[in-house]
Short mmCIF file of C-alpha atoms in Angstrom, two decimals:
data_model
loop_
_atom_site.label_atom_id
_atom_site.label_comp_id
_atom_site.label_asym_id
_atom_site.label_seq_id
_atom_site.Cartn_x
_atom_site.Cartn_y
_atom_site.Cartn_z
CA MET A 1 17.81 7.59 4.49
CA ASP A 2 19.96 10.55 5.77
CA PHE A 3 20.93 9.24 8.97
CA ASP A 4 23.29 11.80 10.32
CA GLY A 5 21.35 14.96 8.74
CA ASP A 6 24.40 16.18 6.58
CA GLY A 7 21.90 16.07 3.51
CA VAL A 8 23.60 13.31 2.09
CA LEU A 9 21.40 9.74 1.60
CA ASP A 10 23.24 7.60 4.06
CA LEU A 11 22.05 3.31 3.66
CA VAL A 12 21.27 1.73 7.05
CA SER A 13 20.38 -2.06 7.37
CA GLY A 14 19.86 -4.91 9.68
CA SER A 15 21.22 -8.23 9.41
CA TYR A 16 20.45 -11.92 10.11
CA ASP A 17 23.65 -13.23 12.12
CA PRO A 18 24.48 -11.38 14.31
CA GLY A 19 21.71 -8.95 14.12
CA GLU A 20 23.83 -5.72 14.55
CA LEU A 21 22.54 -2.55 12.87
CA SER A 22 24.96 -1.19 9.79
CA LEU A 23 25.34 2.14 8.84
CA PHE A 24 27.43 3.16 5.30
CA ARG A 25 27.85 6.66 5.34
CA GLY A 26 26.64 8.28 1.95
CA LYS A 27 29.29 10.65 0.06
CA GLY A 28 27.24 11.47 -2.65
CA ARG A 29 26.13 10.16 -5.97
CA GLY A 30 25.69 6.35 -5.02
CA ALA A 31 29.13 6.22 -3.30
CA PHE A 32 29.18 5.29 0.23
CA ALA A 33 31.81 4.85 2.56
CA ALA A 34 32.48 1.52 4.57
CA ARG A 35 30.41 -0.25 7.10
CA GLU A 36 29.78 0.85 10.66
CA VAL A 37 28.33 -0.93 13.00
CA ILE A 38 25.67 1.46 14.99
CA LYS A 39 26.21 2.01 18.75
CA ASP A 40 24.56 3.11 22.04
CA LYS A 41 25.77 6.24 23.89
CA SER A 42 27.75 3.78 25.89
CA GLY A 43 29.83 2.02 22.73
CA LYS A 44 27.42 -1.54 22.79
CA PRO A 45 26.36 -2.17 19.55
CA ILE A 46 22.29 -1.74 19.28
CA LEU A 47 21.00 -5.19 19.89
CA LYS A 48 17.47 -7.02 20.91
CA VAL A 49 19.48 -8.74 23.67
CA PRO A 50 22.51 -5.69 24.84
CA ASP A 51 24.08 -7.78 27.34
CA GLN A 52 23.87 -11.21 25.11
CA LYS A 53 26.24 -14.12 26.45
CA ASN A 54 25.39 -15.96 22.78
CA ARG A 55 25.51 -14.20 19.55
CA VAL A 56 22.47 -15.83 18.35
CA GLU A 57 19.93 -13.60 21.00
CA SER A 58 19.80 -11.23 19.02
CA PHE A 59 20.14 -12.24 15.30
CA GLY A 60 17.28 -11.22 12.98
CA SER A 61 17.34 -7.16 12.89
CA TRP A 62 15.40 -5.02 10.02
CA MET A 63 15.75 -1.19 11.26
CA THR A 64 14.54 2.03 10.26
CA LEU A 65 14.63 5.91 11.81
CA VAL A 66 11.69 7.74 12.91
CA ASP A 67 11.44 11.10 15.05
CA TRP A 68 9.54 9.41 17.45
CA GLU A 69 9.32 12.51 20.37
CA ASP A 70 8.83 15.04 17.21
CA ASP A 71 11.68 16.62 18.51
CA GLY A 72 13.85 17.27 15.56
CA ASP A 73 16.46 14.39 15.62
CA LEU A 74 16.24 10.65 14.34
CA ASP A 75 15.29 7.46 16.85
CA ILE A 76 15.79 3.56 15.98
CA LEU A 77 13.32 1.52 15.05
CA VAL A 78 14.25 -2.22 15.50
CA GLY A 79 12.49 -5.20 14.30
CA THR A 80 13.10 -8.38 15.86
CA PHE A 81 12.89 -12.26 14.81
CA ASP A 82 10.52 -12.62 17.12
CA GLY A 83 7.53 -9.67 15.38
CA MET A 84 8.31 -7.39 18.48
CA ILE A 85 9.66 -3.60 17.65
CA PHE A 86 11.94 -2.06 20.21
CA MET A 87 12.97 1.59 19.84
CA ARG A 88 16.62 3.20 20.85
CA ARG A 89 15.76 7.14 21.61
CA ASN A 90 17.92 9.55 20.27
CA GLU A 91 19.68 11.56 23.18
CA GLY A 92 22.03 13.65 21.29
CA THR A 93 20.81 15.69 17.83
CA ARG A 94 20.21 15.04 14.28
CA SER A 95 23.57 15.69 13.13
CA SER A 96 25.63 13.76 16.09
CA PRO A 97 23.00 11.17 17.67
CA SER A 98 23.56 9.44 20.47
CA TYR A 99 21.54 6.28 21.37
CA ALA A 100 20.04 5.10 24.81
CA THR A 101 21.23 1.80 25.93
CA GLY A 102 18.44 0.39 26.58
CA ASN A 103 15.28 -0.89 24.67
CA GLU A 104 12.08 0.44 25.12
CA TRP A 105 9.35 -2.03 23.40
CA VAL A 106 6.53 -0.89 21.37
CA LYS A 107 3.01 -1.18 22.43
CA VAL A 108 -0.23 -1.83 21.51
CA GLY A 109 -2.65 -1.32 24.31
CA ALA A 110 -1.47 -2.82 26.98
CA LYS A 111 0.90 -5.36 25.66
CA ALA A 112 3.68 -5.07 23.29
CA LEU A 113 3.65 -4.90 19.35
CA ARG A 114 3.68 -8.46 18.15
CA THR A 115 3.27 -8.98 14.30
CA PRO A 116 0.53 -11.59 13.42
CA GLY A 117 1.75 -14.91 13.55
CA GLY A 118 4.92 -14.17 15.96
CA GLU A 119 7.49 -13.84 13.55
CA HIS A 120 9.74 -11.46 11.89
CA ALA A 121 9.14 -7.60 11.92
CA ASN A 122 10.19 -5.00 9.38
CA PRO A 123 9.25 -1.59 10.66
CA VAL A 124 8.81 0.96 7.69
CA ILE A 125 7.15 4.48 8.39
CA ALA A 126 4.42 5.96 6.10
CA ASP A 127 1.32 7.47 6.74
CA TRP A 128 -0.97 5.12 5.46
CA ASP A 129 -3.98 6.86 5.78
CA GLY A 130 -3.12 10.23 5.27
CA ASP A 131 -3.95 11.72 8.42
CA GLY A 132 -1.08 13.62 9.27
CA HIS A 133 0.54 10.79 11.65
CA TRP A 134 3.15 8.34 10.63
CA ASP A 135 2.26 5.23 11.01
CA ILE A 136 4.11 1.63 11.52
CA VAL A 137 3.52 -0.74 8.26
CA THR A 138 5.53 -4.05 8.42
CA GLY A 139 5.97 -7.32 6.61
CA ALA A 140 5.91 -10.56 8.59
CA ALA A 141 6.98 -14.35 8.54
CA ASP A 142 4.05 -15.17 7.24
CA GLY A 143 3.99 -13.21 4.20
CA GLY A 144 1.21 -10.64 5.24
CA VAL A 145 1.82 -7.02 5.59
CA TYR A 146 0.11 -5.33 8.53
CA TRP A 147 -0.62 -1.73 8.97
CA TYR A 148 -0.46 -0.29 12.63
CA ARG A 149 -2.58 2.83 12.61
CA ASN A 150 -0.99 5.62 14.62
CA ILE A 151 -4.00 7.34 16.48
CA GLY A 152 -1.82 9.23 18.97
CA GLU A 153 -0.38 13.15 18.95
CA ARG A 154 2.77 14.80 17.69
CA GLY A 155 5.47 13.20 19.97
CA ARG A 156 3.31 10.83 22.02
CA PRO A 157 2.40 7.90 18.82
CA THR A 158 -0.20 5.28 20.26
CA PHE A 159 -0.87 2.15 17.87
CA GLU A 160 -4.10 0.58 17.06
CA PRO A 161 -4.18 -3.44 16.40
CA PRO A 162 -3.18 -4.12 13.08
CA VAL A 163 -5.26 -4.19 9.87
CA ALA A 164 -3.99 -6.79 7.41
CA LEU A 165 -3.20 -4.50 3.84
CA VAL A 166 -2.10 -8.09 2.30
CA ALA A 167 -3.30 -11.34 3.28
CA LYS A 168 -0.92 -13.86 5.00
CA HIS A 169 0.72 -16.42 2.30
CA GLU A 170 -1.47 -19.73 2.36
CA GLY A 171 1.19 -22.63 2.48
CA THR A 172 4.64 -23.55 3.72
CA GLY A 173 6.66 -21.45 1.30
CA TYR A 174 8.74 -24.30 0.88
CA SER A 175 8.52 -27.23 -2.15
CA GLU A 176 5.40 -25.29 -3.78
CA LEU A 177 4.13 -26.43 -6.90
CA ALA A 178 5.10 -23.99 -9.42
CA ALA A 179 1.97 -23.39 -11.35
CA ASP A 180 1.39 -22.55 -15.17
CA GLU A 181 0.18 -18.83 -14.34
CA GLU A 182 1.87 -16.09 -12.10
CA PRO A 183 3.24 -17.27 -9.09
CA LYS A 184 1.91 -15.51 -5.72
CA PRO A 185 3.89 -13.81 -3.29
CA GLY A 186 5.47 -15.91 -0.81
CA ILE A 187 6.65 -15.70 2.67
CA ARG A 188 9.08 -13.78 4.92
CA SER A 189 7.73 -10.46 3.34
CA GLN A 190 9.87 -7.63 3.75
CA ILE A 191 8.34 -4.60 2.20
CA ALA A 192 8.84 -0.71 1.11
CA VAL A 193 5.68 1.47 1.13
CA THR A 194 6.62 4.38 -1.52
CA ASP A 195 4.81 5.78 -4.36
CA HIS A 196 6.20 3.93 -6.99
CA ASP A 197 4.22 5.38 -10.08
CA GLY A 198 4.53 9.10 -8.97
CA ASP A 199 0.49 9.16 -8.98
CA GLY A 200 0.20 10.75 -5.29
CA LYS A 201 -0.77 7.55 -3.88
CA LEU A 202 1.43 5.26 -1.53
CA ASP A 203 1.78 1.82 -2.84
CA ILE A 204 3.59 -1.21 -1.24
CA LEU A 205 6.71 -3.27 -2.48
CA LEU A 206 6.89 -6.93 -0.99
CA GLY A 207 10.11 -9.01 -1.29
CA ASP A 208 9.50 -12.56 -0.61
CA PHE A 209 10.96 -16.00 -0.10
CA CYS A 210 9.17 -19.39 -1.31
CA THR A 211 10.99 -22.60 -2.64
CA TYR A 212 9.49 -23.87 -5.93
CA LEU A 213 9.27 -27.39 -8.01
CA HIS A 214 9.62 -26.49 -11.29
CA VAL A 215 7.73 -29.80 -12.91
CA ARG A 216 8.37 -30.72 -16.17
CA LYS A 217 5.80 -29.89 -19.02
CA ASP A 218 6.37 -33.14 -21.21
CA LEU A 219 5.27 -35.74 -18.08
CA THR A 220 2.62 -38.47 -19.70
CA PRO A 221 -0.03 -39.26 -17.53
CA ALA A 222 1.39 -42.00 -15.87
CA GLN A 223 4.42 -39.84 -15.31
CA LYS A 224 2.51 -37.31 -13.24
CA ARG A 225 0.41 -40.27 -10.89
CA SER A 226 3.79 -41.54 -10.02
CA PHE A 227 5.06 -37.69 -9.21
CA ALA A 228 1.92 -37.17 -7.16
CA SER A 229 2.71 -40.39 -5.30
CA LEU A 230 6.41 -39.26 -4.48
CA ARG A 231 4.64 -35.86 -3.40
CA GLU A 232 2.02 -37.55 -1.09
CA LYS A 233 4.92 -39.79 0.51
CA GLU A 234 7.04 -36.61 1.05
CA ASN A 235 4.36 -34.41 2.34
CA LYS A 236 4.00 -37.53 5.20
CA ALA A 237 7.51 -38.05 5.91
CA THR A 238 7.60 -33.84 6.33
CA LYS A 239 4.73 -33.58 8.26
CA PHE A 240 6.33 -36.25 10.90
CA LEU A 241 9.68 -34.30 10.69
CA ARG A 242 8.09 -31.23 11.46
CA ASP A 243 5.58 -32.60 13.89
CA SER A 244 8.57 -34.24 16.00
CA MET A 245 10.65 -30.89 15.98
CA GLU A 246 7.41 -29.18 17.55
CA GLU A 247 7.03 -31.66 20.00
CA LEU A 248 10.63 -31.20 20.96
CA ARG A 249 10.50 -27.16 20.95
CA ALA A 250 7.31 -28.26 23.52
CA ARG A 251 9.45 -30.75 25.78
CA PHE A 252 12.43 -28.00 25.78
CA LYS A 253 9.93 -25.12 26.87
CA GLU A 254 8.40 -27.49 29.38
CA ARG A 255 11.42 -28.34 30.87
CA MET A 256 12.87 -24.51 30.99
CA LYS A 257 9.64 -23.80 33.04
CA GLY A 258 10.59 -21.30 35.65
CA VAL A 259 13.56 -20.20 33.56
CA SER A 260 13.62 -16.79 31.81
CA GLU A 261 13.31 -17.35 27.67
CA SER A 262 16.08 -15.08 27.99
CA ASP A 263 18.64 -17.45 29.61
CA TRP A 264 17.59 -20.44 27.46
CA ASN A 265 20.68 -19.86 25.31
CA THR A 266 22.97 -20.11 28.52
CA PRO A 267 25.93 -23.02 27.63
CA GLU A 268 24.28 -25.19 30.31
CA ASN A 269 20.99 -25.14 29.06
CA SER A 270 22.19 -25.13 25.22
CA ALA A 271 23.45 -28.59 26.08
CA LYS A 272 20.43 -29.67 27.26
CA TRP A 273 18.74 -28.55 24.04
CA GLN A 274 21.69 -30.11 22.00
CA LYS A 275 21.22 -33.23 24.26
CA MET A 276 17.58 -33.98 23.58
CA TYR A 277 18.13 -32.87 19.80
CA ASN A 278 20.66 -35.48 19.17
CA ALA A 279 17.96 -38.00 21.11
CA MET A 280 15.34 -37.35 18.67
CA LYS A 281 17.59 -36.92 15.92
CA ASP A 282 19.04 -40.87 16.59
CA SER A 283 15.33 -42.46 17.47
CA PRO A 284 14.55 -45.06 14.93
CA GLU A 285 11.21 -43.33 13.90
CA TYR A 286 13.15 -39.95 13.21
CA LYS A 287 15.88 -41.53 11.46
CA LYS A 288 13.57 -43.91 9.06
CA ASN A 289 11.17 -40.35 8.07
CA ARG A 290 14.63 -38.59 7.33
CA ALA A 291 15.80 -41.51 5.36
CA GLU A 292 12.71 -41.85 3.85
CA TYR A 293 12.29 -38.29 2.84
CA GLU A 294 16.15 -37.91 1.44
CA ARG A 295 15.04 -40.77 -0.92
CA LEU A 296 12.18 -39.33 -2.09
CA GLN A 297 14.08 -35.90 -2.96
CA LYS A 298 16.36 -37.62 -5.23
CA ALA A 299 13.48 -39.45 -7.03
CA SER A 300 11.69 -36.39 -7.56
CA LEU A 301 14.79 -34.89 -9.48
CA GLU A 302 14.18 -36.84 -12.40
CA TYR A 303 10.84 -34.76 -12.96
CA ILE A 304 12.20 -31.30 -12.71
CA ASP A 305 12.30 -29.01 -15.24
CA ARG A 306 16.40 -28.23 -15.40
CA SER A 307 16.13 -25.46 -17.69
CA ILE A 308 14.21 -23.54 -15.34
CA ALA A 309 16.30 -24.54 -12.17
CA GLY A 310 19.52 -24.78 -13.60
CA LYS A 311 22.62 -25.10 -11.62
CA ARG A 312 20.74 -24.22 -8.59
CA LEU A 313 19.52 -28.05 -8.48
CA GLY A 314 20.77 -29.66 -5.85
CA ALA A 315 19.54 -32.75 -3.76
CA ASP A 316 16.43 -30.59 -3.12
CA PRO A 317 14.29 -30.56 -6.17
CA ALA A 318 12.75 -27.41 -5.09
CA VAL A 319 14.53 -24.32 -5.95
CA ALA A 320 14.97 -20.87 -4.12
CA HIS A 321 12.85 -17.79 -5.43
CA GLY A 322 12.50 -14.38 -4.52
CA TYR A 323 10.88 -11.63 -5.90
CA VAL A 324 9.72 -8.10 -5.69
CA TRP A 325 5.83 -7.21 -5.79
CA LEU A 326 4.10 -4.34 -6.53
CA PHE A 327 0.66 -3.73 -4.84
CA ARG A 328 -0.04 -0.95 -6.71
CA ARG A 329 -2.72 1.38 -4.86
CA LYS A 330 -6.05 2.06 -6.83
CA MET B 1 21.31 11.75 41.15
CA ASN B 2 20.48 15.37 43.04
CA ARG B 3 16.77 16.29 43.37
CA ILE B 4 16.67 18.90 40.56
CA LYS B 5 18.01 16.55 37.68
CA ARG B 6 15.72 13.63 39.23
CA ALA B 7 12.72 15.83 39.14
CA GLY B 8 13.57 16.86 35.73
CA LEU B 9 13.74 13.03 34.33
CA ALA B 10 10.55 12.59 36.18
CA ALA B 11 8.90 15.29 34.20
CA ALA B 12 10.41 14.15 30.53
CA VAL B 13 9.43 10.78 30.91
CA LEU B 14 5.44 12.02 32.21
CA ALA B 15 6.10 14.36 29.31
CA LEU B 16 7.10 11.77 27.05
CA GLY B 17 3.11 9.70 28.28
CA GLY B 18 5.31 6.30 28.49
CA LEU B 19 3.84 4.79 25.35
CA ALA B 20 6.63 2.69 24.45
CA TRP B 21 7.63 1.11 27.83
CA ALA B 22 11.77 1.10 28.60
CA GLN B 23 12.28 -2.65 29.98
CA GLU B 24 15.65 -4.30 29.66
CA LYS B 25 14.33 -8.02 29.11
CA VAL B 26 12.82 -8.85 25.74
CA PRO B 27 8.82 -9.49 26.32
CA TYR B 28 8.88 -13.26 24.88
CA ASP B 29 5.38 -14.16 26.48
CA THR B 30 3.73 -11.77 24.10
CA PRO B 31 0.77 -13.35 22.47
CA PRO B 32 0.88 -12.09 18.50
CA ASP B 33 -1.67 -9.17 17.50
CA GLU B 34 -4.60 -10.35 15.81
CA PRO B 35 -5.11 -8.40 12.38
CA GLN B 36 -8.60 -7.17 10.91
CA ALA B 37 -9.00 -9.30 7.76
CA ALA B 38 -7.56 -7.04 4.20
CA LYS B 39 -9.96 -5.40 2.05
CA ALA B 40 -10.39 -6.62 -1.64
CA GLY B 41 -10.39 -4.11 -4.12
CA VAL B 42 -7.14 -1.97 -2.71
CA PHE B 43 -4.83 -2.52 -4.67
CA HIS B 44 -3.93 -3.43 -8.71
CA GLY B 45 -2.03 -6.39 -9.07
CA PRO B 46 0.21 -7.47 -7.51
CA VAL B 47 2.78 -8.27 -10.45
CA ARG B 48 6.58 -8.88 -9.73
CA LEU B 49 8.63 -5.87 -10.85
CA LYS B 50 11.02 -6.61 -14.09
CA ALA B 51 14.83 -5.23 -14.94
CA VAL B 52 16.59 -5.42 -18.16
CA GLY B 53 17.10 -9.44 -17.84
CA GLY B 54 13.55 -10.23 -16.92
CA VAL B 55 11.66 -10.50 -13.57
CA ILE B 56 13.43 -9.82 -10.49
CA ASP B 57 14.59 -12.62 -9.24
CA THR B 58 17.13 -12.95 -5.85
CA GLY B 59 16.63 -17.00 -5.76
CA PRO B 60 20.51 -17.87 -6.50
CA ALA B 61 21.36 -16.05 -3.63
CA TRP B 62 18.66 -17.87 -1.31
CA GLY B 63 15.96 -15.15 -1.97
CA HIS B 64 14.38 -13.39 0.93
CA SER B 65 14.08 -9.97 -1.53
CA GLY B 66 14.16 -6.78 0.99
CA PRO B 67 13.49 -3.92 -1.80
CA TRP B 68 13.68 -0.09 -1.07
CA VAL B 69 13.06 2.82 -3.28
CA GLU B 70 15.43 5.89 -3.30
CA ASP B 71 17.08 8.17 -5.82
CA VAL B 72 20.58 6.93 -4.99
CA ASP B 73 22.46 8.67 -7.60
CA GLY B 74 20.99 11.89 -7.35
CA ASP B 75 19.65 12.23 -10.96
CA GLY B 76 16.10 13.14 -9.92
CA LYS B 77 14.59 9.29 -10.53
CA ARG B 78 13.71 7.05 -7.75
CA ASP B 79 15.67 3.64 -7.90
CA LEU B 80 15.19 0.27 -6.90
CA VAL B 81 17.56 -1.24 -4.27
CA VAL B 82 17.10 -4.76 -3.41
CA GLY B 83 19.10 -6.90 -0.35
CA ASP B 84 19.00 -10.64 -0.28
CA PHE B 85 20.38 -13.36 1.68
CA SER B 86 23.71 -12.95 0.40
CA GLY B 87 24.01 -9.72 2.57
CA LEU B 88 24.77 -7.45 -0.57
CA PHE B 89 22.80 -4.72 -1.94
CA HIS B 90 21.43 -4.59 -5.56
CA LEU B 91 21.12 -1.50 -7.51
CA TYR B 92 18.68 -1.16 -10.03
CA HIS B 93 18.91 2.01 -11.69
CA ASN B 94 15.71 3.85 -13.16
CA GLU B 95 16.60 4.55 -16.59
CA GLY B 96 12.79 5.51 -17.18
CA THR B 97 11.05 8.12 -15.22
CA ASN B 98 9.51 8.24 -11.82
CA GLN B 99 5.84 7.59 -13.20
CA ALA B 100 7.05 4.77 -15.41
CA PRO B 101 10.31 3.47 -14.23
CA ARG B 102 12.71 1.08 -16.37
CA TYR B 103 15.10 -0.84 -14.24
CA ALA B 104 18.91 -1.43 -15.59
CA LYS B 105 21.11 -4.35 -14.98
CA ALA B 106 21.84 -4.97 -11.10
CA VAL B 107 25.12 -3.28 -9.83
CA ASN B 108 26.17 -3.92 -6.28
CA LEU B 109 25.94 -1.03 -4.41
CA GLN B 110 30.11 -0.07 -3.39
CA ALA B 111 31.01 0.92 0.23
CA GLY B 112 34.64 2.16 0.94
CA GLY B 113 35.76 0.72 -2.52
CA VAL B 114 34.02 -2.95 -2.18
CA ASP B 115 30.43 -4.64 -2.12
CA ALA B 116 28.75 -3.13 0.66
CA LYS B 117 27.74 -6.19 2.51
CA VAL B 118 25.87 -7.15 5.87
CA PRO B 119 26.36 -10.22 7.83
CA ILE B 120 24.12 -12.82 7.12
CA TYR B 121 25.00 -16.22 8.72
#
């Protein structure tokens, strides 16, 4: 994207921690200048929580540029870790942007837009239905791709509830069995909408994440049964650990009743969380399941095909992958 | 703020229709949107993109592929850039055409003489 309207391609990106927005100004022919943090007109980095006391408050951002107001300059859209999108209005010009200090949350009807599943939003601007108005298309943590159709007018975008273009991933995205045939797209979809094959129709590129167990193909029937039994026991232990975290979060939320969620990260409340978390981890039941989980992970290693997993195979028998899937429009 | 400026600001806000709403606090309690189900038969595939070395896989860098298509070097052919959990940007130069892209081995985009990188953790 051309951030500063000088006709030279620039590179912009969000990030995970601390979630600041980065600009690498293009110098032409694929060369870029050193990274700059994108700031608002008061000199503060553009963040979900501009006055954060704790750097994790704004972590997980994805950015794109769009002329929201149809006034000839580009505004910034930022997708957040919790699946929402805020806009920072450009109060300057195309070549000399100057961004507002306050976040304006993108809405669907009367409420803020929040991606299905409620986690991650990587907004991309594309006129998906070719009606002359740019729409928002986004990936999400659940692996789906969602189209928010713009039914407003120029300078006054209005978004409809989302239509899934790609269904969400079925499964946790962790320790999935690698099948013989092509895998399916994983979780945490990050997308591009582009005419990939130059046929005049917009396609979708979907980047994903998933960890797979690459099981050896030479296992005997007895070994297959042993491995299946290990998996079943591990799933039980994992479920207990996950449920414990869910229950801990619910208890913390209860404890924080009456406290605005934006204050949950204060040093005082973080300490409360830490104490509750440590108590959970030190409980006999949790320790037992944790130990069992680690024992089963280790025992699984001998069933894994090391020629595929390679050096990446550590204590976890599952190995991470991140593919780029092409959904070519018919 | 004097009267004229204030009136001008109010007019500007009205004109913009308030379809994004300014609010300092994050609207945390917002329920997620319910999507309409995906229709079948819209796309071919999906298939995983390949480059010279085989299927493109950011797994060694803990995955989380973030693709983008753009003609990076200005030769008229659209290239592929893929970010991942390392915070680096991998450029796959298109050695084919815009109708049939063929991606070369990845190189890291350079910024200011070093690999372009965003902080991840």
